[in-house]
Amino acid sequence: MKEEIKKVNPFLRLLPVAETLILDALDGIETLATAKEVFTSGIDSDFKNWGTNKPGIATKEQVVDVHELVKDGTFAQMFGSLGTDLGKLCLTQAQIRNFCKKHPNWLRNDGCATFFLFKVADQFFVALVRVRSSGLGVSVRGFGDGWVWCVENLPRMVVPQLETEKLQVC
């Protein structure tokens, strides 16, 4: 029997789950800028200012993984450490909304962020969801902004589960 080779990621740790995290099949019409019922603590006006308030594509059910930062890094380093095309790591805005509604217990608490990569036209963006005392809040950053996120805050990121990726679960 062939042993499964596990790859240790220098930036991320795959969080173990007791049950599979599945996003619903969605029509893709919902956007983050219009999700006031989900993000009751606020929605960054840059979703509209940067032209990201555009519907996406319809999606089938999607299994996702949640990772936690273990080494300071930029978005490019974090998402790039998964070793695949960035497009395969994107969720639609409707899927991000769905995750926040369906799996809120997997969002990073204490005002720290959970990151979601998404794409509009040919540009990549990161939605930052924070759990606050007044509810969820969402903001947006450009993927290549160069900000270094500190491991002390243990930010999380949610991506589609990669079939070929075998990360060490800690």
mmCIF file with all atom_site columns, C-alpha atoms in Angstrom:
data_model
loop_
_atom_site.group_PDB
_atom_site.id
_atom_site.type_symbol
_atom_site.label_atom_id
_atom_site.label_alt_id
_atom_site.label_comp_id
_atom_site.label_asym_id
_atom_site.label_entity_id
_atom_site.label_seq_id
_atom_site.pdbx_PDB_ins_code
_atom_site.Cartn_x
_atom_site.Cartn_y
_atom_site.Cartn_z
_atom_site.occupancy
_atom_site.B_iso_or_equiv
_atom_site.pdbx_formal_charge
_atom_site.auth_seq_id
_atom_site.auth_comp_id
_atom_site.auth_asym_id
_atom_site.auth_atom_id
_atom_site.pdbx_PDB_model_num
ATOM 1   C CA . MET A 1 1   ? 0.000   0.000  0.000   1.00 0.00 ? 1   MET A CA 1
ATOM 2   C CA . LYS A 1 2   ? 1.370   3.380  -1.029  1.00 0.00 ? 2   LYS A CA 1
ATOM 3   C CA . GLU A 1 3   ? 1.890   5.846  1.814   1.00 0.00 ? 3   GLU A CA 1
ATOM 4   C CA . GLU A 1 4   ? 0.313   9.262  1.472   1.00 0.00 ? 4   GLU A CA 1
ATOM 5   C CA . ILE A 1 5   ? 2.957   11.991 1.372   1.00 0.00 ? 5   ILE A CA 1
ATOM 6   C CA . LYS A 1 6   ? 2.126   14.970 3.531   1.00 0.00 ? 6   LYS A CA 1
ATOM 7   C CA . LYS A 1 7   ? 3.434   18.400 2.672   1.00 0.00 ? 7   LYS A CA 1
ATOM 8   C CA . VAL A 1 8   ? 4.138   20.788 5.536   1.00 0.00 ? 8   VAL A CA 1
ATOM 9   C CA . ASN A 1 9   ? 3.111   24.326 4.624   1.00 0.00 ? 9   ASN A CA 1
ATOM 10  C CA . PRO A 1 10  ? 5.450   27.043 5.988   1.00 0.00 ? 10  PRO A CA 1
ATOM 11  C CA . PHE A 1 11  ? 2.663   29.658 6.314   1.00 0.00 ? 11  PHE A CA 1
ATOM 12  C CA . LEU A 1 12  ? -0.525  27.731 7.031   1.00 0.00 ? 12  LEU A CA 1
ATOM 13  C CA . ARG A 1 13  ? -1.913  24.978 9.189   1.00 0.00 ? 13  ARG A CA 1
ATOM 14  C CA . LEU A 1 14  ? -4.983  23.105 7.993   1.00 0.00 ? 14  LEU A CA 1
ATOM 15  C CA . LEU A 1 15  ? -7.483  23.042 10.834  1.00 0.00 ? 15  LEU A CA 1
ATOM 16  C CA . PRO A 1 16  ? -8.951  19.625 11.570  1.00 0.00 ? 16  PRO A CA 1
ATOM 17  C CA . VAL A 1 17  ? -12.700 19.309 11.128  1.00 0.00 ? 17  VAL A CA 1
ATOM 18  C CA . ALA A 1 18  ? -15.093 16.800 12.649  1.00 0.00 ? 18  ALA A CA 1
ATOM 19  C CA . GLU A 1 19  ? -17.473 17.192 9.726   1.00 0.00 ? 19  GLU A CA 1
ATOM 20  C CA . THR A 1 20  ? -16.992 18.222 6.110   1.00 0.00 ? 20  THR A CA 1
ATOM 21  C CA . LEU A 1 21  ? -17.563 21.941 5.517   1.00 0.00 ? 21  LEU A CA 1
ATOM 22  C CA . ILE A 1 22  ? -19.827 22.200 2.483   1.00 0.00 ? 22  ILE A CA 1
ATOM 23  C CA . LEU A 1 23  ? -21.075 25.315 0.729   1.00 0.00 ? 23  LEU A CA 1
ATOM 24  C CA . ASP A 1 24  ? -24.475 25.128 -0.953  1.00 0.00 ? 24  ASP A CA 1
ATOM 25  C CA . ALA A 1 25  ? -25.040 25.165 -4.711  1.00 0.00 ? 25  ALA A CA 1
ATOM 26  C CA . LEU A 1 26  ? -25.652 28.842 -5.495  1.00 0.00 ? 26  LEU A CA 1
ATOM 27  C CA . ASP A 1 27  ? -26.796 30.990 -8.398  1.00 0.00 ? 27  ASP A CA 1
ATOM 28  C CA . GLY A 1 28  ? -23.909 33.462 -7.882  1.00 0.00 ? 28  GLY A CA 1
ATOM 29  C CA . ILE A 1 29  ? -26.099 36.555 -7.915  1.00 0.00 ? 29  ILE A CA 1
ATOM 30  C CA . GLU A 1 30  ? -25.503 37.649 -4.309  1.00 0.00 ? 30  GLU A CA 1
ATOM 31  C CA . THR A 1 31  ? -22.618 40.017 -3.589  1.00 0.00 ? 31  THR A CA 1
ATOM 32  C CA . LEU A 1 32  ? -20.868 41.019 -0.399  1.00 0.00 ? 32  LEU A CA 1
ATOM 33  C CA . ALA A 1 33  ? -21.717 44.723 -0.791  1.00 0.00 ? 33  ALA A CA 1
ATOM 34  C CA . THR A 1 34  ? -25.428 43.910 -0.548  1.00 0.00 ? 34  THR A CA 1
ATOM 35  C CA . ALA A 1 35  ? -25.252 41.370 2.293   1.00 0.00 ? 35  ALA A CA 1
ATOM 36  C CA . LYS A 1 36  ? -26.547 43.622 5.076   1.00 0.00 ? 36  LYS A CA 1
ATOM 37  C CA . GLU A 1 37  ? -28.466 40.753 6.695   1.00 0.00 ? 37  GLU A CA 1
ATOM 38  C CA . VAL A 1 38  ? -25.194 38.797 7.085   1.00 0.00 ? 38  VAL A CA 1
ATOM 39  C CA . PHE A 1 39  ? -22.726 41.608 7.841   1.00 0.00 ? 39  PHE A CA 1
ATOM 40  C CA . THR A 1 40  ? -24.681 43.536 10.459  1.00 0.00 ? 40  THR A CA 1
ATOM 41  C CA . SER A 1 41  ? -21.530 45.148 11.859  1.00 0.00 ? 41  SER A CA 1
ATOM 42  C CA . GLY A 1 42  ? -20.676 46.855 8.583   1.00 0.00 ? 42  GLY A CA 1
ATOM 43  C CA . ILE A 1 43  ? -19.718 46.489 4.937   1.00 0.00 ? 43  ILE A CA 1
ATOM 44  C CA . ASP A 1 44  ? -16.663 48.277 3.536   1.00 0.00 ? 44  ASP A CA 1
ATOM 45  C CA . SER A 1 45  ? -17.648 50.896 0.934   1.00 0.00 ? 45  SER A CA 1
ATOM 46  C CA . ASP A 1 46  ? -14.611 49.827 -1.131  1.00 0.00 ? 46  ASP A CA 1
ATOM 47  C CA . PHE A 1 47  ? -16.625 46.867 -2.437  1.00 0.00 ? 47  PHE A CA 1
ATOM 48  C CA . LYS A 1 48  ? -18.552 49.431 -4.472  1.00 0.00 ? 48  LYS A CA 1
ATOM 49  C CA . ASN A 1 49  ? -15.690 51.938 -4.890  1.00 0.00 ? 49  ASN A CA 1
ATOM 50  C CA . TRP A 1 50  ? -13.415 49.273 -6.420  1.00 0.00 ? 50  TRP A CA 1
ATOM 51  C CA . GLY A 1 51  ? -16.139 47.894 -8.674  1.00 0.00 ? 51  GLY A CA 1
ATOM 52  C CA . THR A 1 52  ? -16.336 44.502 -6.977  1.00 0.00 ? 52  THR A CA 1
ATOM 53  C CA . ASN A 1 53  ? -20.095 44.663 -6.502  1.00 0.00 ? 53  ASN A CA 1
ATOM 54  C CA . LYS A 1 54  ? -20.716 42.346 -9.455  1.00 0.00 ? 54  LYS A CA 1
ATOM 55  C CA . PRO A 1 55  ? -22.539 39.016 -9.463  1.00 0.00 ? 55  PRO A CA 1
ATOM 56  C CA . GLY A 1 56  ? -20.503 35.871 -10.027 1.00 0.00 ? 56  GLY A CA 1
ATOM 57  C CA . ILE A 1 57  ? -21.170 32.548 -11.642 1.00 0.00 ? 57  ILE A CA 1
ATOM 58  C CA . ALA A 1 58  ? -23.467 29.762 -10.494 1.00 0.00 ? 58  ALA A CA 1
ATOM 59  C CA . THR A 1 59  ? -21.649 27.131 -8.422  1.00 0.00 ? 59  THR A CA 1
ATOM 60  C CA . LYS A 1 60  ? -22.231 23.542 -7.381  1.00 0.00 ? 60  LYS A CA 1
ATOM 61  C CA . GLU A 1 61  ? -21.851 22.322 -3.819  1.00 0.00 ? 61  GLU A CA 1
ATOM 62  C CA . GLN A 1 62  ? -18.280 23.011 -2.729  1.00 0.00 ? 62  GLN A CA 1
ATOM 63  C CA . VAL A 1 63  ? -16.194 21.484 0.052   1.00 0.00 ? 63  VAL A CA 1
ATOM 64  C CA . VAL A 1 64  ? -13.887 24.018 1.707   1.00 0.00 ? 64  VAL A CA 1
ATOM 65  C CA . ASP A 1 65  ? -10.914 23.919 4.050   1.00 0.00 ? 65  ASP A CA 1
ATOM 66  C CA . VAL A 1 66  ? -10.029 26.366 6.809   1.00 0.00 ? 66  VAL A CA 1
ATOM 67  C CA . HIS A 1 67  ? -6.367  27.220 7.374   1.00 0.00 ? 67  HIS A CA 1
ATOM 68  C CA . GLU A 1 68  ? -4.717  29.238 10.130  1.00 0.00 ? 68  GLU A CA 1
ATOM 69  C CA . LEU A 1 69  ? -1.608  31.382 9.719   1.00 0.00 ? 69  LEU A CA 1
ATOM 70  C CA . VAL A 1 70  ? 1.516   29.965 11.442  1.00 0.00 ? 70  VAL A CA 1
ATOM 71  C CA . LYS A 1 71  ? 4.103   32.415 10.037  1.00 0.00 ? 71  LYS A CA 1
ATOM 72  C CA . ASP A 1 72  ? 3.837   36.150 9.294   1.00 0.00 ? 72  ASP A CA 1
ATOM 73  C CA . GLY A 1 73  ? 2.987   36.656 5.644   1.00 0.00 ? 73  GLY A CA 1
ATOM 74  C CA . THR A 1 74  ? 1.302   38.612 2.887   1.00 0.00 ? 74  THR A CA 1
ATOM 75  C CA . PHE A 1 75  ? -1.761  37.449 1.006   1.00 0.00 ? 75  PHE A CA 1
ATOM 76  C CA . ALA A 1 76  ? 0.516   36.383 -1.871  1.00 0.00 ? 76  ALA A CA 1
ATOM 77  C CA . GLN A 1 77  ? 2.647   34.264 0.474   1.00 0.00 ? 77  GLN A CA 1
ATOM 78  C CA . MET A 1 78  ? -0.333  32.721 2.273   1.00 0.00 ? 78  MET A CA 1
ATOM 79  C CA . PHE A 1 79  ? -2.400  31.818 -0.753  1.00 0.00 ? 79  PHE A CA 1
ATOM 80  C CA . GLY A 1 80  ? 0.714   31.095 -2.836  1.00 0.00 ? 80  GLY A CA 1
ATOM 81  C CA . SER A 1 81  ? 1.917   28.567 -0.253  1.00 0.00 ? 81  SER A CA 1
ATOM 82  C CA . LEU A 1 82  ? -0.913  26.262 -1.309  1.00 0.00 ? 82  LEU A CA 1
ATOM 83  C CA . GLY A 1 83  ? 0.988   25.647 -4.549  1.00 0.00 ? 83  GLY A CA 1
ATOM 84  C CA . THR A 1 84  ? -1.795  25.980 -7.068  1.00 0.00 ? 84  THR A CA 1
ATOM 85  C CA . ASP A 1 85  ? -3.273  28.488 -9.493  1.00 0.00 ? 85  ASP A CA 1
ATOM 86  C CA . LEU A 1 86  ? -4.854  31.381 -7.592  1.00 0.00 ? 86  LEU A CA 1
ATOM 87  C CA . GLY A 1 87  ? -8.043  30.969 -9.592  1.00 0.00 ? 87  GLY A CA 1
ATOM 88  C CA . LYS A 1 88  ? -8.561  27.548 -7.975  1.00 0.00 ? 88  LYS A CA 1
ATOM 89  C CA . LEU A 1 89  ? -8.431  29.169 -4.522  1.00 0.00 ? 89  LEU A CA 1
ATOM 90  C CA . CYS A 1 90  ? -11.187 31.683 -5.210  1.00 0.00 ? 90  CYS A CA 1
ATOM 91  C CA . LEU A 1 91  ? -14.702 31.525 -3.907  1.00 0.00 ? 91  LEU A CA 1
ATOM 92  C CA . THR A 1 92  ? -17.519 33.586 -5.363  1.00 0.00 ? 92  THR A CA 1
ATOM 93  C CA . GLN A 1 93  ? -18.985 36.378 -3.275  1.00 0.00 ? 93  GLN A CA 1
ATOM 94  C CA . ALA A 1 94  ? -22.167 34.316 -2.957  1.00 0.00 ? 94  ALA A CA 1
ATOM 95  C CA . GLN A 1 95  ? -20.101 31.409 -1.578  1.00 0.00 ? 95  GLN A CA 1
ATOM 96  C CA . ILE A 1 96  ? -18.382 33.700 0.938   1.00 0.00 ? 96  ILE A CA 1
ATOM 97  C CA . ARG A 1 97  ? -21.791 34.900 2.120   1.00 0.00 ? 97  ARG A CA 1
ATOM 98  C CA . ASN A 1 98  ? -22.964 31.302 2.321   1.00 0.00 ? 98  ASN A CA 1
ATOM 99  C CA . PHE A 1 99  ? -19.954 30.262 4.410   1.00 0.00 ? 99  PHE A CA 1
ATOM 100 C CA . CYS A 1 100 ? -20.527 33.119 6.855   1.00 0.00 ? 100 CYS A CA 1
ATOM 101 C CA . LYS A 1 101 ? -24.200 32.193 7.266   1.00 0.00 ? 101 LYS A CA 1
ATOM 102 C CA . LYS A 1 102 ? -23.737 28.426 7.345   1.00 0.00 ? 102 LYS A CA 1
ATOM 103 C CA . HIS A 1 103 ? -20.428 28.030 9.225   1.00 0.00 ? 103 HIS A CA 1
ATOM 104 C CA . PRO A 1 104 ? -19.995 31.118 11.447  1.00 0.00 ? 104 PRO A CA 1
ATOM 105 C CA . ASN A 1 105 ? -18.271 29.060 14.153  1.00 0.00 ? 105 ASN A CA 1
ATOM 106 C CA . TRP A 1 106 ? -15.310 28.616 11.755  1.00 0.00 ? 106 TRP A CA 1
ATOM 107 C CA . LEU A 1 107 ? -14.703 32.366 11.479  1.00 0.00 ? 107 LEU A CA 1
ATOM 108 C CA . ARG A 1 108 ? -11.832 33.773 13.534  1.00 0.00 ? 108 ARG A CA 1
ATOM 109 C CA . ASN A 1 109 ? -13.175 35.464 16.676  1.00 0.00 ? 109 ASN A CA 1
ATOM 110 C CA . ASP A 1 110 ? -11.935 38.377 18.809  1.00 0.00 ? 110 ASP A CA 1
ATOM 111 C CA . GLY A 1 111 ? -12.108 40.900 15.964  1.00 0.00 ? 111 GLY A CA 1
ATOM 112 C CA . CYS A 1 112 ? -9.359  39.092 14.028  1.00 0.00 ? 112 CYS A CA 1
ATOM 113 C CA . ALA A 1 113 ? -9.913  38.324 10.367  1.00 0.00 ? 113 ALA A CA 1
ATOM 114 C CA . THR A 1 114 ? -10.852 35.350 8.251   1.00 0.00 ? 114 THR A CA 1
ATOM 115 C CA . PHE A 1 115 ? -9.678  35.765 4.637   1.00 0.00 ? 115 PHE A CA 1
ATOM 116 C CA . PHE A 1 116 ? -11.498 34.731 1.455   1.00 0.00 ? 116 PHE A CA 1
ATOM 117 C CA . LEU A 1 117 ? -9.940  35.126 -1.997  1.00 0.00 ? 117 LEU A CA 1
ATOM 118 C CA . PHE A 1 118 ? -12.281 36.194 -4.788  1.00 0.00 ? 118 PHE A CA 1
ATOM 119 C CA . LYS A 1 119 ? -11.925 37.513 -8.311  1.00 0.00 ? 119 LYS A CA 1
ATOM 120 C CA . VAL A 1 120 ? -13.768 40.169 -10.292 1.00 0.00 ? 120 VAL A CA 1
ATOM 121 C CA . ALA A 1 121 ? -12.922 40.346 -14.000 1.00 0.00 ? 121 ALA A CA 1
ATOM 122 C CA . ASP A 1 122 ? -9.142  39.789 -14.014 1.00 0.00 ? 122 ASP A CA 1
ATOM 123 C CA . GLN A 1 123 ? -8.385  41.184 -10.545 1.00 0.00 ? 123 GLN A CA 1
ATOM 124 C CA . PHE A 1 124 ? -7.985  39.295 -7.290  1.00 0.00 ? 124 PHE A CA 1
ATOM 125 C CA . PHE A 1 125 ? -9.319  40.653 -3.999  1.00 0.00 ? 125 PHE A CA 1
ATOM 126 C CA . VAL A 1 126 ? -9.472  39.391 -0.434  1.00 0.00 ? 126 VAL A CA 1
ATOM 127 C CA . ALA A 1 127 ? -12.593 39.722 1.697   1.00 0.00 ? 127 ALA A CA 1
ATOM 128 C CA . LEU A 1 128 ? -11.782 40.070 5.401   1.00 0.00 ? 128 LEU A CA 1
ATOM 129 C CA . VAL A 1 129 ? -14.576 38.920 7.689   1.00 0.00 ? 129 VAL A CA 1
ATOM 130 C CA . ARG A 1 130 ? -14.437 39.851 11.354  1.00 0.00 ? 130 ARG A CA 1
ATOM 131 C CA . VAL A 1 131 ? -16.646 38.680 14.217  1.00 0.00 ? 131 VAL A CA 1
ATOM 132 C CA . ARG A 1 132 ? -17.504 41.652 16.422  1.00 0.00 ? 132 ARG A CA 1
ATOM 133 C CA . SER A 1 133 ? -19.818 42.093 19.387  1.00 0.00 ? 133 SER A CA 1
ATOM 134 C CA . SER A 1 134 ? -22.300 43.786 17.019  1.00 0.00 ? 134 SER A CA 1
ATOM 135 C CA . GLY A 1 135 ? -22.157 40.955 14.470  1.00 0.00 ? 135 GLY A CA 1
ATOM 136 C CA . LEU A 1 136 ? -20.091 40.177 11.379  1.00 0.00 ? 136 LEU A CA 1
ATOM 137 C CA . GLY A 1 137 ? -18.255 42.880 9.458   1.00 0.00 ? 137 GLY A CA 1
ATOM 138 C CA . VAL A 1 138 ? -16.630 42.581 6.041   1.00 0.00 ? 138 VAL A CA 1
ATOM 139 C CA . SER A 1 139 ? -13.951 44.628 4.324   1.00 0.00 ? 139 SER A CA 1
ATOM 140 C CA . VAL A 1 140 ? -11.951 44.229 1.129   1.00 0.00 ? 140 VAL A CA 1
ATOM 141 C CA . ARG A 1 141 ? -8.256  44.519 0.278   1.00 0.00 ? 141 ARG A CA 1
ATOM 142 C CA . GLY A 1 142 ? -6.402  44.231 -2.981  1.00 0.00 ? 142 GLY A CA 1
ATOM 143 C CA . PHE A 1 143 ? -4.613  40.886 -3.232  1.00 0.00 ? 143 PHE A CA 1
ATOM 144 C CA . GLY A 1 144 ? -1.216  42.460 -3.925  1.00 0.00 ? 144 GLY A CA 1
ATOM 145 C CA . ASP A 1 145 ? -1.278  45.174 -1.254  1.00 0.00 ? 145 ASP A CA 1
ATOM 146 C CA . GLY A 1 146 ? 1.878   43.825 0.449   1.00 0.00 ? 146 GLY A CA 1
ATOM 147 C CA . TRP A 1 147 ? 0.591   44.102 4.033   1.00 0.00 ? 147 TRP A CA 1
ATOM 148 C CA . VAL A 1 148 ? 2.263   41.527 6.296   1.00 0.00 ? 148 VAL A CA 1
ATOM 149 C CA . TRP A 1 149 ? -0.235  39.793 8.562   1.00 0.00 ? 149 TRP A CA 1
ATOM 150 C CA . CYS A 1 150 ? 1.049   38.775 11.996  1.00 0.00 ? 150 CYS A CA 1
ATOM 151 C CA . VAL A 1 151 ? 0.768   35.232 13.253  1.00 0.00 ? 151 VAL A CA 1
ATOM 152 C CA . GLU A 1 152 ? -0.063  36.510 16.764  1.00 0.00 ? 152 GLU A CA 1
ATOM 153 C CA . ASN A 1 153 ? -3.595  37.313 15.569  1.00 0.00 ? 153 ASN A CA 1
ATOM 154 C CA . LEU A 1 154 ? -3.999  33.810 14.080  1.00 0.00 ? 154 LEU A CA 1
ATOM 155 C CA . PRO A 1 155 ? -5.926  34.940 11.019  1.00 0.00 ? 155 PRO A CA 1
ATOM 156 C CA . ARG A 1 156 ? -7.712  32.211 9.115   1.00 0.00 ? 156 ARG A CA 1
ATOM 157 C CA . MET A 1 157 ? -8.395  31.681 5.439   1.00 0.00 ? 157 MET A CA 1
ATOM 158 C CA . VAL A 1 158 ? -11.051 29.645 3.715   1.00 0.00 ? 158 VAL A CA 1
ATOM 159 C CA . VAL A 1 159 ? -10.411 28.056 0.321   1.00 0.00 ? 159 VAL A CA 1
ATOM 160 C CA . PRO A 1 160 ? -11.972 25.343 -1.821  1.00 0.00 ? 160 PRO A CA 1
ATOM 161 C CA . GLN A 1 161 ? -10.649 21.940 -0.823  1.00 0.00 ? 161 GLN A CA 1
ATOM 162 C CA . LEU A 1 162 ? -7.864  20.926 -3.163  1.00 0.00 ? 162 LEU A CA 1
ATOM 163 C CA . GLU A 1 163 ? -7.994  17.295 -4.245  1.00 0.00 ? 163 GLU A CA 1
ATOM 164 C CA . THR A 1 164 ? -4.280  17.049 -4.975  1.00 0.00 ? 164 THR A CA 1
ATOM 165 C CA . GLU A 1 165 ? -3.072  18.892 -1.899  1.00 0.00 ? 165 GLU A CA 1
ATOM 166 C CA . LYS A 1 166 ? -2.198  16.804 1.141   1.00 0.00 ? 166 LYS A CA 1
ATOM 167 C CA . LEU A 1 167 ? -1.360  19.222 3.940   1.00 0.00 ? 167 LEU A CA 1
ATOM 168 C CA . GLN A 1 168 ? -0.402  18.198 7.402   1.00 0.00 ? 168 GLN A CA 1
ATOM 169 C CA . VAL A 1 169 ? -3.261  18.612 9.825   1.00 0.00 ? 169 VAL A CA 1
ATOM 170 C CA . CYS A 1 170 ? -1.961  19.810 13.179  1.00 0.00 ? 170 CYS A CA 1
#
